[in-house]
Short mmCIF file of C-alpha atoms in Angstrom, two decimals:
data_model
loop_
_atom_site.label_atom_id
_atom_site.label_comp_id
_atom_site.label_asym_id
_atom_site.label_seq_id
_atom_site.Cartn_x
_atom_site.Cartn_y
_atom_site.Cartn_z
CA UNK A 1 15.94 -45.20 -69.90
CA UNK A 2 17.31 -48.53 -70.69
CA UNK A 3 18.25 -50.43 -74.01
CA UNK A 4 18.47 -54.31 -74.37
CA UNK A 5 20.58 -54.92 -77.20
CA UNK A 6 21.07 -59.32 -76.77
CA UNK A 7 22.70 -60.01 -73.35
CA UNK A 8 23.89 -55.69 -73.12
CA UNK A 9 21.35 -53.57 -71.27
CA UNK A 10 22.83 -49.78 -71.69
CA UNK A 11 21.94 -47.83 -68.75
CA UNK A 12 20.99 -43.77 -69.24
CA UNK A 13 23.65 -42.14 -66.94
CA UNK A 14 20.73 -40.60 -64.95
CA UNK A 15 19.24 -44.08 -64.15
CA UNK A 16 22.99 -45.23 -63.15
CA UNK A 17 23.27 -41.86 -60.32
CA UNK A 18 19.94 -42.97 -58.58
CA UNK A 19 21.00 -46.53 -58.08
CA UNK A 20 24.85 -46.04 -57.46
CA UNK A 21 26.01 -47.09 -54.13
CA UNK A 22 25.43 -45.35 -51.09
CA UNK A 23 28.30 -43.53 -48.99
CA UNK A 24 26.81 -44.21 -46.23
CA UNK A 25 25.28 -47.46 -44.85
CA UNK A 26 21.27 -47.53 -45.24
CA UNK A 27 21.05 -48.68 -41.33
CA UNK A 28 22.48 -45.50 -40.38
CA UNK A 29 19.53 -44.22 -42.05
CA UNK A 30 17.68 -46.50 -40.15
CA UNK A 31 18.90 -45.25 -36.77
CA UNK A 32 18.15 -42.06 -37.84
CA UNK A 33 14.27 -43.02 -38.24
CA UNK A 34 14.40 -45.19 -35.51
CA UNK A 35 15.36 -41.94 -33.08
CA UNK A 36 12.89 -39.30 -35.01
CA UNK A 37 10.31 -41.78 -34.32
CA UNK A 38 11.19 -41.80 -30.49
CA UNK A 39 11.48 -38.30 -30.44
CA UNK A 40 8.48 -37.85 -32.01
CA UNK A 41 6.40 -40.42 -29.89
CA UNK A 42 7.30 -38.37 -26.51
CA UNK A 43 6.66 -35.05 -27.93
CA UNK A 44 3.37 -36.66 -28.49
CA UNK A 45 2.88 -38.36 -25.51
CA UNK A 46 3.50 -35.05 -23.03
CA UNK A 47 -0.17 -33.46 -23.55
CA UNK A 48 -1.41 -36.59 -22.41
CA UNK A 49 1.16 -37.61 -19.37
CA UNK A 50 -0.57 -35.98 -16.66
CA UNK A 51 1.15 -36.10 -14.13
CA UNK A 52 4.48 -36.45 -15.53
CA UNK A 53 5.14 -32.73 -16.69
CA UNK A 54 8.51 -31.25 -15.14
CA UNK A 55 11.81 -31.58 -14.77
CA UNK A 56 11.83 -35.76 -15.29
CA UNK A 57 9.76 -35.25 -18.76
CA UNK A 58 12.09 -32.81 -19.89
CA UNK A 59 15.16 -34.30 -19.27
CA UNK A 60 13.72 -37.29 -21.15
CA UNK A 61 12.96 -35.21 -23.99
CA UNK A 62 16.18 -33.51 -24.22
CA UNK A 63 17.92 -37.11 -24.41
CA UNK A 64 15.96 -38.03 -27.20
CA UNK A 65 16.87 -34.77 -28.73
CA UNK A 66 20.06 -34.96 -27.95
CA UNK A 67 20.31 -38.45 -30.16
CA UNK A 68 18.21 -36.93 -33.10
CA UNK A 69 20.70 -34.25 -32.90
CA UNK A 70 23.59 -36.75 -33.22
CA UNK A 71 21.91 -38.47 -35.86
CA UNK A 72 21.36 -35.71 -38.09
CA UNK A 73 24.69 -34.33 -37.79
CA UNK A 74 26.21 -37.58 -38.90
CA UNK A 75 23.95 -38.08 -41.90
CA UNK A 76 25.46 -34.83 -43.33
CA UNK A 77 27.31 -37.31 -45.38
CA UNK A 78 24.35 -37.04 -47.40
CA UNK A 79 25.52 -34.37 -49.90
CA UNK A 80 24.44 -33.67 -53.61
CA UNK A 81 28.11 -34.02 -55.15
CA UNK A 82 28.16 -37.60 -54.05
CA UNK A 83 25.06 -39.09 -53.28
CA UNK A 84 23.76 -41.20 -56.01
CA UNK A 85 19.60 -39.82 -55.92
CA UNK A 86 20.52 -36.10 -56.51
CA UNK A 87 17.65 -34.83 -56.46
CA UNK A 88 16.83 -36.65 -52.77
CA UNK A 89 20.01 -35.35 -51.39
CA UNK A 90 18.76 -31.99 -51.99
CA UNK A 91 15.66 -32.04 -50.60
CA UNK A 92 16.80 -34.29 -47.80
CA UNK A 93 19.43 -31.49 -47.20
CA UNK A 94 16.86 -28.39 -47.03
CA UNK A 95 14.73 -30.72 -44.09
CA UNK A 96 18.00 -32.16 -42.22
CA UNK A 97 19.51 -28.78 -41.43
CA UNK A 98 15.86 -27.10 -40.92
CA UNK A 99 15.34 -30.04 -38.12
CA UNK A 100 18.74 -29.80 -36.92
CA UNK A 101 18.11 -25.70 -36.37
CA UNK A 102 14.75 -26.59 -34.53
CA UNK A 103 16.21 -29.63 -32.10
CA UNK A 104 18.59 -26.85 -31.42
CA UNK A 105 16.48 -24.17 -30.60
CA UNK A 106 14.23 -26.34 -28.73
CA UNK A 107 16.83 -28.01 -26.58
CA UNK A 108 18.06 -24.62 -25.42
CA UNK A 109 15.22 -23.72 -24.39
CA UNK A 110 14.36 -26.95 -22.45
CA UNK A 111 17.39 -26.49 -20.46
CA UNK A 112 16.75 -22.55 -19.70
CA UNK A 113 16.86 -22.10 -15.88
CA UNK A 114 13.18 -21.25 -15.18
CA UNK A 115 11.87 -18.01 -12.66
CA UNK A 116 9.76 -19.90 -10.64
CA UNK A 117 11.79 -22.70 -8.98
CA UNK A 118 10.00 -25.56 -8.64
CA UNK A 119 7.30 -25.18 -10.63
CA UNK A 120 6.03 -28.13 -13.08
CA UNK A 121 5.91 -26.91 -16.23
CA UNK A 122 4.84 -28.87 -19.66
CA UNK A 123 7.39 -28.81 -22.11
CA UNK A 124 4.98 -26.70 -24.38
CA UNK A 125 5.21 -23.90 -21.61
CA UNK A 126 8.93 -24.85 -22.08
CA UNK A 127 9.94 -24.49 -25.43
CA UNK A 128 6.73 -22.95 -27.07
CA UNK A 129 3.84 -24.20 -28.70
CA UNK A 130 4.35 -22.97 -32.16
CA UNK A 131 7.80 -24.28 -31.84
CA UNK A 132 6.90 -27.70 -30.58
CA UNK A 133 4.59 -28.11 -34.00
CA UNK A 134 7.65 -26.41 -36.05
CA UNK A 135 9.96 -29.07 -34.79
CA UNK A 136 7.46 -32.09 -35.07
CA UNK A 137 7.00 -31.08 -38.67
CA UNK A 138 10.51 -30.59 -39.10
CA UNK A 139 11.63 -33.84 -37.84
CA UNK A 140 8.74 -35.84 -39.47
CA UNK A 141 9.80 -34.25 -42.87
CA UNK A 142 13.46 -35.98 -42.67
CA UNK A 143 11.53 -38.88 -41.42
CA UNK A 144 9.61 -38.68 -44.44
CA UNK A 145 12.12 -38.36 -47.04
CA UNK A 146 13.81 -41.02 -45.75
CA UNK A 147 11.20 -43.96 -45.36
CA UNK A 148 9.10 -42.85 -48.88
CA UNK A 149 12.96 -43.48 -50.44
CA UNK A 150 14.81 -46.00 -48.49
CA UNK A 151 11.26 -48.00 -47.43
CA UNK A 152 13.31 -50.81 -45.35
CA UNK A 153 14.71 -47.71 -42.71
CA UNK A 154 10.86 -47.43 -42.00
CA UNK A 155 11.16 -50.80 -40.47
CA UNK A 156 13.56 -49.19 -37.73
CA UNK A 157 11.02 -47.13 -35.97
CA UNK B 1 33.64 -31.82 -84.98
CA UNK B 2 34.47 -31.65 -88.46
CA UNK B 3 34.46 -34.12 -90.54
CA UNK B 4 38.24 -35.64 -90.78
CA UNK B 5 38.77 -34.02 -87.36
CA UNK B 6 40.08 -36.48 -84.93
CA UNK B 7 37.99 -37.47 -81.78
CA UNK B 8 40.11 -36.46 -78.87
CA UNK B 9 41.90 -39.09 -76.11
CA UNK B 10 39.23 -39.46 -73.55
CA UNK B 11 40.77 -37.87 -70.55
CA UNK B 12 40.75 -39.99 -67.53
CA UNK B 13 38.55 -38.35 -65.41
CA UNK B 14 35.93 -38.20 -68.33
CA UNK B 15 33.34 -40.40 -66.57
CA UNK B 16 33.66 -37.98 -63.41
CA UNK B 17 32.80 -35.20 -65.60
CA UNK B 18 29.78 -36.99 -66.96
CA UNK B 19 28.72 -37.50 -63.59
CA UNK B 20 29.43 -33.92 -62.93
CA UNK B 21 27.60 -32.63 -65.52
CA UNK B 22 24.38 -34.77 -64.80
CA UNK B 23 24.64 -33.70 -61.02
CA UNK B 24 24.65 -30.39 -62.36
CA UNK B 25 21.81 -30.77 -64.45
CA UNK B 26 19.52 -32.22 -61.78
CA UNK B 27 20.43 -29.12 -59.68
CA UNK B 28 19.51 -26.31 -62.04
CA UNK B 29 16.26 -27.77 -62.80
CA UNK B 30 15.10 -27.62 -59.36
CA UNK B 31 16.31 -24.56 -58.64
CA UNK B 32 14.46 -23.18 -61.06
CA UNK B 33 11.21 -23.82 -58.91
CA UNK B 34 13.02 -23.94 -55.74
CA UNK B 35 16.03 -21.82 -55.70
CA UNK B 36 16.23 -21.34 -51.60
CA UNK B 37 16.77 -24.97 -51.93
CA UNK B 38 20.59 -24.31 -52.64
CA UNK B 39 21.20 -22.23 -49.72
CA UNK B 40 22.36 -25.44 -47.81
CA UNK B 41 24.49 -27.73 -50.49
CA UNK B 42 26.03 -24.51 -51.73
CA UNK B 43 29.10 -25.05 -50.47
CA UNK B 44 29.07 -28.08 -51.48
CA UNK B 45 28.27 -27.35 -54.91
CA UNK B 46 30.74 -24.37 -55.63
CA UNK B 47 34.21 -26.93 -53.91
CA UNK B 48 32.82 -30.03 -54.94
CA UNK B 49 31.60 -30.02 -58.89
CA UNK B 50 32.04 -26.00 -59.80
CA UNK B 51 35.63 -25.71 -58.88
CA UNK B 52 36.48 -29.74 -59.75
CA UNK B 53 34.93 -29.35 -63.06
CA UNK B 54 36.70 -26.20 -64.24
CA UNK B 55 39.93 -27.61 -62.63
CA UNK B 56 39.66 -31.10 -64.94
CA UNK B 57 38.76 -29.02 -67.93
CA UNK B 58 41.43 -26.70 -68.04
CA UNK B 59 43.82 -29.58 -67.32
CA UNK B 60 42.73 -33.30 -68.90
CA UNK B 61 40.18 -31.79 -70.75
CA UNK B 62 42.84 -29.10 -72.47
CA UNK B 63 45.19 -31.52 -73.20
CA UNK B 64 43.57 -33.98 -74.54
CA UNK B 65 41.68 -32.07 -77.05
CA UNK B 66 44.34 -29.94 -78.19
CA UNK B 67 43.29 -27.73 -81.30
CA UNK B 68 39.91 -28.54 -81.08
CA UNK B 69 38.99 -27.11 -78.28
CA UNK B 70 40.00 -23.56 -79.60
CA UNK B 71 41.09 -20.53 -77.86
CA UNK B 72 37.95 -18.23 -77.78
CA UNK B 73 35.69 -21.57 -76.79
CA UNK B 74 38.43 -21.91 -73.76
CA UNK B 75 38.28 -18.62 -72.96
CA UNK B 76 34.35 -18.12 -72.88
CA UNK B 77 34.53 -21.36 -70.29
CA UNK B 78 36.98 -19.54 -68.47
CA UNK B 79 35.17 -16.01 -67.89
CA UNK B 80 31.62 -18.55 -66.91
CA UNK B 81 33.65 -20.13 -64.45
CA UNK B 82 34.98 -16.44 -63.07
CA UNK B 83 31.50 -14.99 -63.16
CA UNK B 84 30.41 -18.39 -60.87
CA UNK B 85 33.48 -17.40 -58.71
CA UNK B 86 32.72 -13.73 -58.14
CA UNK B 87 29.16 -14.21 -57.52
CA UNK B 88 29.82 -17.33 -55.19
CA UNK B 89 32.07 -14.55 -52.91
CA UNK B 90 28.82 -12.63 -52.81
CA UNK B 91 26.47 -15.49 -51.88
CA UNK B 92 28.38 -16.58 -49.28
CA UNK B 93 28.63 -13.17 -47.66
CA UNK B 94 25.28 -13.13 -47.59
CA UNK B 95 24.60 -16.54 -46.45
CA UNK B 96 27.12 -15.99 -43.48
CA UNK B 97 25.50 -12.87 -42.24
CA UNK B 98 21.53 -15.48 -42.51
CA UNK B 99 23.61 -17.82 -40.44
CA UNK B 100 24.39 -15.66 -37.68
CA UNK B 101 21.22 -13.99 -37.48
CA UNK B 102 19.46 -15.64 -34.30
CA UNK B 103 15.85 -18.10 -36.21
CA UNK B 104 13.23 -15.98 -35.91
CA UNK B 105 15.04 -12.15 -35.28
CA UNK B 106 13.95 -9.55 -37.23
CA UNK B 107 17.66 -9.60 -38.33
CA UNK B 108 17.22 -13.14 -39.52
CA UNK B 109 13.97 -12.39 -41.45
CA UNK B 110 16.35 -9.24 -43.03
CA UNK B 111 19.06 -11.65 -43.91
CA UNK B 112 16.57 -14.00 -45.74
CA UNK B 113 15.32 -11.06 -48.03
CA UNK B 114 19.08 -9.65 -48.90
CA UNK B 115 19.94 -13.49 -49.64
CA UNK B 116 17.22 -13.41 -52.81
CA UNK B 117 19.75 -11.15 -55.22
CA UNK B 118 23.32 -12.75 -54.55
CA UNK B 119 21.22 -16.40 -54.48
CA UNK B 120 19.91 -15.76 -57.86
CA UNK B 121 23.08 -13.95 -59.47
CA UNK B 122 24.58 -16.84 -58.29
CA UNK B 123 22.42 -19.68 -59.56
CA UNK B 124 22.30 -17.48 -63.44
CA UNK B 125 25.94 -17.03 -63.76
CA UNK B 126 26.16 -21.42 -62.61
CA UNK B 127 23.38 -22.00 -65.34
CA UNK B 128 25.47 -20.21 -67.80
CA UNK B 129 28.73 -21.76 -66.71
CA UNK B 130 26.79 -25.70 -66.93
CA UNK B 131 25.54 -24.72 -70.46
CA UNK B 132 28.86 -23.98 -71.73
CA UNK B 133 30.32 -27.03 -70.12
CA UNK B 134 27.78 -29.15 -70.91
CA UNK B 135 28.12 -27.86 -74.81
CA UNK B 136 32.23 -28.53 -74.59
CA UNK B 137 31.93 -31.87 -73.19
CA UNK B 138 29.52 -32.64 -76.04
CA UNK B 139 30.97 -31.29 -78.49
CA UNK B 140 34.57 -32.73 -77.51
CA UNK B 141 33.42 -36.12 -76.33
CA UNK B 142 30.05 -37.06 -78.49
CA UNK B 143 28.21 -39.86 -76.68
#
């Protein structure tokens, strides 16, 4: 709610929390998109690779997981007692830690020694198929949140 | 206020209570629809606006109003802010034993359901602390 009274526009204190500054620099948000959308492209990608399920696909996965993880850990900055969109920093909360609990998960279980040495296996036979659509959905909610707010991170990736 | 009663010194972290207060706000309201959505900004919540809050009021917020902030309005702020405390010790229990359950164990699904009670006696006894802050810091400090 605003007021113009001459040349003095009074700001509602509500109005004044969503556009405060940010702690934390919007490209870091950015970077943060940019390696979801990576992430997201090769877990994508594997059903149709062909030839390229195994131990080479995996380890490229678990890098890109690795910098998602790194990524999400650092945007814990986000936090509702100082960022200035309460509301976002909640619900960007809730889907950071949910993703950060499924990259996990998932990137144990990529690096699980397998029985049968050797053998190629798709990183669905890997990590799970349910799980591979729990973690896409995970990481494209933060993805999400972040673009439908910040629209110039979506740029990034 | 009275009329002929004196408007209290602002203190000097009034604006920081403001900002408390409207953070606070935000929060309840979508908790009311969406109260697992504390679970991971509760820490957060209780060390960095529950605890600050009470901490400013008892201190600036005391001293500047003197009298007119009287004893049994100090005292109900006081026993909200102990009820948040005690039930926060409870929560947190509870949320330590969800985060050590392994995702998707039977003992995690367990942990989830015996979160429910200490998340919601929780989140009551913080509405009932914001209300009576909320009322103070309007009463003391009219916009």
């Amino acid at each position: 709610m605003s007021r113009n009274d001459g040349n003095v526009t009074y700001l509602h204190s509500h109005r004044s929390l969503l556009d405060g500054d940010l702690p934390l620099p919007v490209e870091e948000l950015a970077e943060a998109v940019a390696a979801i959308g990576g992430c997201l492209a090769q877990i994508r990608a594997e059903p149709n690779s062909g030839v390229s399920f195994g131990r080479v696909t995996n380890t490229l996965l678990l890098l890109q997981m690795s910098t998602v993880e790194q990524r999400l850990e650092q945007l814990a900055e986000i936090r509702v007692t100082t960022w200035p969109d309460v509301r976002w920093a909640l619900h960007f909360s809730n889907a950071r830690v949910r993703a950060l609990t499924y990259v996990r998960a998932s990137a144990a279980s990529l690096r699980k020694p397998r029985n049968h040495v050797g053998a190629k296996k798709s990183w669905e036979d890997s990590v799970g198929f349910g799980e591979v659509g729990a973690l896409s959905n995970a990481l494209q909610s933060v993805r999400d949140l972040i673009v439908t707010r910040y629209p110039q991170t979506g740029q990034a990736g | 206020m009275e009329p002929g009663q004196q408007r209290p010194h602002e203190p000097a972290r009034l604006s920081d209570l403001q900002d408390w207060k409207v953070r606070l706000e935000v929060l309840l309201e979508d908790f009311d629809d969406h109260p697992e959505n504390l679970d991971p900004e509760a820490a957060n919540i209780q060390t960095g606006l529950v605890i600050p809050t009470y901490q400013v009021m008892k201190t600036d917020v005391a001293k500047a109003s003197g009298q007119l902030w009287d004893n049994d309005s100090r005292q109900d702020f006081r026993t909200k802010y102990r009820a948040v405390a005690t039930k926060w010790i409870t929560y947190k229990s509870a949320l330590a034993v969800l985060d050590r359950a392994p995702e998707g164990s039977t003992a995690h699904v367990d942990a989830m359901e015996r979160l429910e009670e200490p998340r919601s006696g929780y989140i009551d006894a913080l509405l009932d602390f914001y209300e009576v802050f909320s009322a103070t810091l309007g009463f003391l400090f009219p916009p």
